[in-house]
Coordinates of C-alpha atoms and ligand atoms in Angstrom, one line a residue:
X1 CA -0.4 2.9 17.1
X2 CA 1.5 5.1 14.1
X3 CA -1.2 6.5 12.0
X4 CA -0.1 8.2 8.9
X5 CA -3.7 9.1 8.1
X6 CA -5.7 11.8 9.9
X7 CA -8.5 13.6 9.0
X8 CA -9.5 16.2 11.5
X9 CA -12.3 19.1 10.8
X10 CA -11.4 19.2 7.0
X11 CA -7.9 18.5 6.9
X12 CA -6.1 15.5 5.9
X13 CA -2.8 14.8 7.7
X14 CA -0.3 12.6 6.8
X15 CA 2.8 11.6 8.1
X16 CA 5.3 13.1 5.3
X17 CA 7.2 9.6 4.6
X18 CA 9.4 11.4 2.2
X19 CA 11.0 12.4 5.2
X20 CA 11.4 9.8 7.6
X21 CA 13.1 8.7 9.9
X22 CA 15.2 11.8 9.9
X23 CA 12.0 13.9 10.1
X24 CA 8.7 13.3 11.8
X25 CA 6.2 15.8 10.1
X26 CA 2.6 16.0 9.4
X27 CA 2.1 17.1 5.7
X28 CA -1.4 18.8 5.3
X29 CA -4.1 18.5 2.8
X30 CA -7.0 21.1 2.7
X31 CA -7.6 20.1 -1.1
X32 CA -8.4 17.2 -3.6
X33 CA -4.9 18.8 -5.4
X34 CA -2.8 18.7 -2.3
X35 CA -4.0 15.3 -2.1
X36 CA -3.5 13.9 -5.3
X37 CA -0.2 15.7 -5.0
X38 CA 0.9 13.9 -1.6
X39 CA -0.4 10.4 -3.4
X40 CA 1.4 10.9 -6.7
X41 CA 4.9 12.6 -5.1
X42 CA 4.6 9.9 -2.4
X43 CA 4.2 11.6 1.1
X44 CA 2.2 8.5 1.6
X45 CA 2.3 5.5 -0.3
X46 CA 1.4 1.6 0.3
X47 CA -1.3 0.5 -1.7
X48 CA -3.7 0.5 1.4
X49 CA -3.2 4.0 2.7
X50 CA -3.3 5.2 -1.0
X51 CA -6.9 4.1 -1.0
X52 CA -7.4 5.5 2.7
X53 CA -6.2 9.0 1.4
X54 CA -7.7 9.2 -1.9
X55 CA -11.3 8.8 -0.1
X56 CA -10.4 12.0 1.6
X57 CA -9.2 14.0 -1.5
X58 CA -13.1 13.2 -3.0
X59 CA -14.3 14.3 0.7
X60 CA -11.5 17.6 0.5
X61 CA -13.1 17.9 -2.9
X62 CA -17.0 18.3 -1.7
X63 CA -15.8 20.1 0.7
X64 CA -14.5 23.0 -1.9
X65 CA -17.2 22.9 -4.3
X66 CA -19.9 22.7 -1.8
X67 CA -21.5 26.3 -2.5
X68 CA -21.5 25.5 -6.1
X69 CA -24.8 24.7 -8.1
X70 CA -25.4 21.1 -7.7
X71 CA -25.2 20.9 -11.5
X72 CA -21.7 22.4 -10.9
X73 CA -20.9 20.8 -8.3
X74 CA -21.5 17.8 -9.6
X75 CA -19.4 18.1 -12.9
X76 CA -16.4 19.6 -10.8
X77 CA -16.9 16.1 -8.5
X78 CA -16.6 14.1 -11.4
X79 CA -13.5 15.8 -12.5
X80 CA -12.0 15.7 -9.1
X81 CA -12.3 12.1 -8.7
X82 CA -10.8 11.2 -12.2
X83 CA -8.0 13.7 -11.4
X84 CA -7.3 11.8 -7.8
X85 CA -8.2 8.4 -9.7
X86 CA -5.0 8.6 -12.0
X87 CA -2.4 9.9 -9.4
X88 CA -0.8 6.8 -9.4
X89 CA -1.0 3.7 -11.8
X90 CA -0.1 -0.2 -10.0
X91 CA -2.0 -0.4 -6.6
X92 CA -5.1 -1.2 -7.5
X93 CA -6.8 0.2 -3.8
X94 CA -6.7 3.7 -5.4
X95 CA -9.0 2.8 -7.9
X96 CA -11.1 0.6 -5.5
X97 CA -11.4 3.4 -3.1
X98 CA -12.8 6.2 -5.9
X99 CA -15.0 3.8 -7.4
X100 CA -16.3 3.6 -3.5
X101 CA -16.8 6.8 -2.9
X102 CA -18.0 7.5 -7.0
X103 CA -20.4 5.0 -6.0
X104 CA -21.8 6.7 -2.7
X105 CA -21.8 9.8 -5.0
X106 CA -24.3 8.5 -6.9
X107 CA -26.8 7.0 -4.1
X108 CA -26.8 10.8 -2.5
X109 CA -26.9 12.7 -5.4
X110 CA -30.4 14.2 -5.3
X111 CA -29.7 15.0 -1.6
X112 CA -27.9 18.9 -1.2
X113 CA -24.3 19.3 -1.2
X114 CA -23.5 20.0 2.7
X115 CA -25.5 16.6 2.9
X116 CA -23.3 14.5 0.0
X117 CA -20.1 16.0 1.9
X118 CA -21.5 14.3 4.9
X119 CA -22.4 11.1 3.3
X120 CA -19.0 11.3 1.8
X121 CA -16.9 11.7 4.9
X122 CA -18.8 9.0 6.4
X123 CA -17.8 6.7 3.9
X124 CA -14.4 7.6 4.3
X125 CA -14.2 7.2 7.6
X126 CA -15.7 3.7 7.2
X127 CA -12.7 2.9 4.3
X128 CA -10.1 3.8 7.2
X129 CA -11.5 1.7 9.9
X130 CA -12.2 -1.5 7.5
X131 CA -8.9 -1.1 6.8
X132 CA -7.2 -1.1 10.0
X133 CA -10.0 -4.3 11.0
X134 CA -8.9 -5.9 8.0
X135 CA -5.2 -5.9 8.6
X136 CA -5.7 -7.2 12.1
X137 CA -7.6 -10.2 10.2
X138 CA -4.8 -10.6 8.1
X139 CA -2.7 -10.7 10.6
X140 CA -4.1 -13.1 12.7
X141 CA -4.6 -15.8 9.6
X142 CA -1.1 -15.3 8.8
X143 CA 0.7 -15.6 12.3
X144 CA -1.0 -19.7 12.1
X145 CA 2.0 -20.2 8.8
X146 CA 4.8 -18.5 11.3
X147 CA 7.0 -21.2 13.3
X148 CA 8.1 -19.9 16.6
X149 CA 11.6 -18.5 16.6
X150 CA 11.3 -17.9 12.9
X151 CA 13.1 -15.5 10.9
X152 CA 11.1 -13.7 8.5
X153 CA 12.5 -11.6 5.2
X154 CA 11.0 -8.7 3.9
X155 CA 10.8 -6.2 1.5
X156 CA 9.5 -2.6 1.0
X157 CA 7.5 -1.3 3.6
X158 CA 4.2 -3.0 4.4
X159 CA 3.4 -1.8 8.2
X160 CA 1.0 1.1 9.6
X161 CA 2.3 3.5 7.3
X162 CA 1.2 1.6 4.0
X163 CA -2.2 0.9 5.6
X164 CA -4.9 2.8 8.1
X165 CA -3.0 1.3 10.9
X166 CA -1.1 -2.0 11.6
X167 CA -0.1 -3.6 8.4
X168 CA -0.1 -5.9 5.7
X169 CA 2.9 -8.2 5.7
X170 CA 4.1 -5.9 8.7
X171 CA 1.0 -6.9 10.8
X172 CA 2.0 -10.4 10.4
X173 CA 4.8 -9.4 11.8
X174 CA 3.6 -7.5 14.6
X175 CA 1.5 -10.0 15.6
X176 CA 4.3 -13.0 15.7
X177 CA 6.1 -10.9 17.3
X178 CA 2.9 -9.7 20.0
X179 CA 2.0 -13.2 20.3
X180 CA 5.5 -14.4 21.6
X181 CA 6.5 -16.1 18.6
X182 CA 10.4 -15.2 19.2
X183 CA 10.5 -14.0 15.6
X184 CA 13.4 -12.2 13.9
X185 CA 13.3 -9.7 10.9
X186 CA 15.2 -9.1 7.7
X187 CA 14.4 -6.2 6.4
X188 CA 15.5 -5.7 2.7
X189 CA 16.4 -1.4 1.9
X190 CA 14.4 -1.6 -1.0
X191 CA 16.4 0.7 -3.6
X192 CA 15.5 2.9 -5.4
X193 CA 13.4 4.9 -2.5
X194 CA 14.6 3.0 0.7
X195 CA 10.5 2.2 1.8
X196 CA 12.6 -0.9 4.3
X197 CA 15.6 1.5 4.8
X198 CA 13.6 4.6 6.0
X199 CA 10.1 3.1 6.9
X200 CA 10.5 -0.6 7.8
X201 CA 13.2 -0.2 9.6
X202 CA 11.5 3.0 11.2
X203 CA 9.0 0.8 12.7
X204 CA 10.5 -2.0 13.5
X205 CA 12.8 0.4 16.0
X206 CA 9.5 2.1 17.7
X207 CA 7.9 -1.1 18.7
X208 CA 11.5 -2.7 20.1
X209 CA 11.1 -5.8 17.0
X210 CA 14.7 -7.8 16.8
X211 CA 15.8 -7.2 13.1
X212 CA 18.1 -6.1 11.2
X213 CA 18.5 -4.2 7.8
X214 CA 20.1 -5.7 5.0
X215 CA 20.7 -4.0 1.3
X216 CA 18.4 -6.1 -1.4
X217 CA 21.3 -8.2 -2.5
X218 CA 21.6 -9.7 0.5
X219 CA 18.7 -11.8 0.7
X220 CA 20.1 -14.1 -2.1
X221 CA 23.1 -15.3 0.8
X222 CA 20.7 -15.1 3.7
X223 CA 18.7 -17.6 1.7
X224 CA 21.0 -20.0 0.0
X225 CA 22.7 -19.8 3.5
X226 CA 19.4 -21.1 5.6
X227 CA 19.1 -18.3 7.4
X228 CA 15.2 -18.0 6.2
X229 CA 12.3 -19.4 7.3
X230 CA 9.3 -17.9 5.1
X231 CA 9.5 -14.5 3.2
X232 CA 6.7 -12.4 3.8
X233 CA 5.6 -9.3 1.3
X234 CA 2.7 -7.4 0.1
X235 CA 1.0 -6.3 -3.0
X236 CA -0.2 -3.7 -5.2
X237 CA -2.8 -5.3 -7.3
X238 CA -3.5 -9.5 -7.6
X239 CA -4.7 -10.3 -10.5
X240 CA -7.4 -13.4 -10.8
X241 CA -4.3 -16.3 -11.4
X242 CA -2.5 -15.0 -8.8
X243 CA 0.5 -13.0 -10.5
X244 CA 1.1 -10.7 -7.9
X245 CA 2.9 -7.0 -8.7
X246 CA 4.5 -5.5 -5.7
X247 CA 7.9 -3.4 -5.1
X248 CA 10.0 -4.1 -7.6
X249 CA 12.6 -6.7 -6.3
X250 CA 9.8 -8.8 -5.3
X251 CA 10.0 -11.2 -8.1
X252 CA 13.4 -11.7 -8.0
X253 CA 12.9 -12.4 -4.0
X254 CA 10.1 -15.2 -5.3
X255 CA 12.7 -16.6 -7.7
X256 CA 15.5 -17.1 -4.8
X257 CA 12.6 -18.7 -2.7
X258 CA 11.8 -21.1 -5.1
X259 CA 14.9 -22.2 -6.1
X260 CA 15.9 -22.8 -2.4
X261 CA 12.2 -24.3 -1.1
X262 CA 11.7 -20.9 1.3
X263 CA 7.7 -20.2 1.6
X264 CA 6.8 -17.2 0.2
X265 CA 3.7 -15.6 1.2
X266 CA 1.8 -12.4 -0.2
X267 CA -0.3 -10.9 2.4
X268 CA -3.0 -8.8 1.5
X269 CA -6.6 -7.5 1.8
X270 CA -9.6 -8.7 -1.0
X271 CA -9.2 -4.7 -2.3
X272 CA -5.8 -5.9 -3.8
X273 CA -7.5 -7.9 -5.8
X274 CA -8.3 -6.9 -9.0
X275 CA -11.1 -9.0 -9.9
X276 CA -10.8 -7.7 -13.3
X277 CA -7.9 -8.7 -14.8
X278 CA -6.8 -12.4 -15.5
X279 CA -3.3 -12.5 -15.6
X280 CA -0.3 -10.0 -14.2
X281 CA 0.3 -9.1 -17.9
X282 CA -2.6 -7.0 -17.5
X283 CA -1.1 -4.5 -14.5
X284 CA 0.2 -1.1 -15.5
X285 CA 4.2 -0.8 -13.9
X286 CA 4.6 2.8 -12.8
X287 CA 7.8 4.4 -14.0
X288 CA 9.4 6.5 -11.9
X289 CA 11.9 9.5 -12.5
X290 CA 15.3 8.8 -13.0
X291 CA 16.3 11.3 -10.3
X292 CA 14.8 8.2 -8.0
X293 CA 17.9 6.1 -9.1
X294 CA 20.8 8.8 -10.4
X295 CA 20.2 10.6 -6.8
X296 CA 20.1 9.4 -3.0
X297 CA 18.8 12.4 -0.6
X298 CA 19.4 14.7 -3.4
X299 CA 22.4 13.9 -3.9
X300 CA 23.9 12.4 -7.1
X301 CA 26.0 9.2 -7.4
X302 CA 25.5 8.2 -11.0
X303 CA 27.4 10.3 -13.5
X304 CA 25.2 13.1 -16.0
X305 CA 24.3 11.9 -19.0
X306 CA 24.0 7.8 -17.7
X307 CA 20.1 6.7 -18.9
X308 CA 18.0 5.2 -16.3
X309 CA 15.1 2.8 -16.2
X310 CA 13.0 2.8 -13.0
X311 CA 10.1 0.7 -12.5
X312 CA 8.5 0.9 -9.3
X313 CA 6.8 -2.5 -9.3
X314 CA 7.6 -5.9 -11.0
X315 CA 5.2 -9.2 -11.1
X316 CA 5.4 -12.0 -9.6
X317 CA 4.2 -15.6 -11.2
X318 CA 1.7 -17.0 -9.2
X319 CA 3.7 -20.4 -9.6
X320 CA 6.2 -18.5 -7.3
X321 CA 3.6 -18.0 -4.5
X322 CA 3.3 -20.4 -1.7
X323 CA 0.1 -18.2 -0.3
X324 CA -1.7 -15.3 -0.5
X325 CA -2.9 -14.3 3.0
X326 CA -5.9 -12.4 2.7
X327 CA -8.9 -11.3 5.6
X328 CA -10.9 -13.8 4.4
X329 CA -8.1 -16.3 5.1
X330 CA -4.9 -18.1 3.2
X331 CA -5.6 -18.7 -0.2
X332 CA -3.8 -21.5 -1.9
X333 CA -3.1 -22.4 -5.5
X334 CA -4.7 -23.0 -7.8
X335 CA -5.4 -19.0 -7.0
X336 CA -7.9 -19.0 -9.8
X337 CA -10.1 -21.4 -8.3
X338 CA -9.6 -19.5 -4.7
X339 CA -9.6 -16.1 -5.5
X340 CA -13.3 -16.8 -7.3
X341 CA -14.5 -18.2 -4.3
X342 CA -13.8 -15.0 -1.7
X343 CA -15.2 -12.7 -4.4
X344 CA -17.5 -10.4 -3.0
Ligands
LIG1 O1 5.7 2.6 -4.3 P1 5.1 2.3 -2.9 O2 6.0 2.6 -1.8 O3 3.7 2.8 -2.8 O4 5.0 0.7 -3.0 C1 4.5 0.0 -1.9 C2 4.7 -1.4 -2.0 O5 5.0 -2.0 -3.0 C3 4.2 -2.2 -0.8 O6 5.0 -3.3 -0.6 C4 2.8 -2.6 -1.0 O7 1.9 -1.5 -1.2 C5 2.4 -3.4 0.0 S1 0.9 -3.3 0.8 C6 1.0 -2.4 2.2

């Protein structure tokens, strides 16, 4: 299985995914910076594995302050995880995962510090497994809503290296395609950072999937044209109606589904879910530099002096959502009513 999340005797590895497929390289963390760098640069990215990783940066984090005071090190924890906790805005996990380990802070914190960094670790560890559990849940509740020989679309990149392991919208996938379903992928190249280009596509070659990879405004044909059976994506944060950000392109994906009666399907775990907020109004879009759009591999194909706008992420009206598959199982509208009832 491709992990792109290792952590071995205090360092974090991750598979640098700023450089795939060309490049297969671990990039390694021995601090809360370098990890809070790798989230907010994007040497791993997915709202899942964001989560995963940031865990580690507080564990990273103990790790360096450990022969501090425990007055000190307690004040430079604090700091640590608000610094990790703002590395990227959208995916809600990243949050979810520091007020986790915030939490776990607190029920040690009278024990000494070698003993918090071990509590923490083990927490960590625990966030990566759940989350590789989780998405083989997800995946299982979500192959019932895949006909045999069914051609799925997709966007962005949602597999093993978005997650712990496996996948969100990706482990659907997988698991059609494990289970002998005869599926076939389109893959969408997701301007502007190529996550189905690079990593999607990436995958879907190591593990022999049929596919192929089309750019973004493709999918409006392959639609109209019936060459879709049900559109599968992830998400970055849900909020309690349903509106659903995720990769930007993912609305206007929902819209073409819509218009021609495709099923479109959100898969992703309760962590997604930000229990907080009432409608997608309330999500933060992260925008990105305009390098992202001006340049491809460092190269420029826009002209100087052209102004960009970049969002990474756009909504997604719940009335455009067929399902959200979840762990817990496929929510249906009204998502109000069902996201309530799986709350925690
Ligand atoms: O900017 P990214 O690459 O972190 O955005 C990721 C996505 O939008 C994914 O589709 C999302 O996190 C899906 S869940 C694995």
């Amino acid at each position: 299985m491709i992990r792109a999340i290792d952590f071995k005797e205090d360092i974090l590895y991750l598979i640098d995914q700023r450089r795939l497929p060309i490049h297969e390289e671990l990039f390694e963390c021995k601090t809360h910076s370098e990890v809070e760098y790798a989230i907010r640069e994007m040497v791993v990215r997915g709202a899942p594995a964001i989560g995963a990783t940031a865990a580690y940066g507080v564990v990273l984090a103990a790790k360096e302050f450990m022969n501090d005071n425990k007055e000190d090190f307690l004040g430079k924890m604090n700091d640590a995880l608000d610094f990790i906790n703002k590395s990227r805005p959208t995916a809600v996990n990243l949050m979810w995962a520091i007020k986790r380990m915030r939490n776990k802070l607190s029920e040690y914190k009278d024990l000494d510090t070698k003993q918090i960094y071990t509590k923490l670790k083990e927490e960590a560890d625990i966030i990566l497994k759940e989350d590789i559990q989780t998405n083989k849940q997800m995946a299982r509740h979500g192959n019932e809503v895949i006909p045999k020989g069914a051609t799925i679309l997709t966007h962005c990149n949602t597999g093993a290296l978005a997650t712990a392991g496996y996948g969100t919208a990706l482990g659907v996938i997988r698991e059609a395609h494990y289970t002998g379903k005869d599926i076939f992928v389109y893959a969408d190249e997701t301007r502007p950072r190529l996550q189905g280009g690079r990593l999607t596509a990436w995958e879907l070659v190591k593990e022999n999937i049929p596919a192929k990879l089309v750019a973004d405004n493709a999918a409006a044909t392959l639609i109209r044209d019936g060459k879709i059976d049900v559109i599968l994506v992830g998400a970055d944060r849900i909020a309690l109606n349903g509106d659903t950000a995720n990769k930007i392109g993912t609305f206007m994906l929902s819209v073409i589904a819509k218009r021609y009666n495709v099923p479109f399907y959100i898969v992703a775990p309760v962590t997604t879910i930000d229990f907080d907020i009432e409608t997608g109004e309330d999500i933060e879009i992260e925008e990105r530099s305009s390098e992202e759009v001006t340049h491809v591999f460092g190269n420029r194909v826009a002209p100087m002096g052209i102004d960009v706008y970049n969002p990474a992420f756009d909504v997604t009206p719940h009335e455009n959502i067929t399902g959200i598959i979840t762990e817990e199982g496929i929510l249906k509208p009204p998502f109000k009513e069902s996201i309530i009832k799986i709350k925690k």
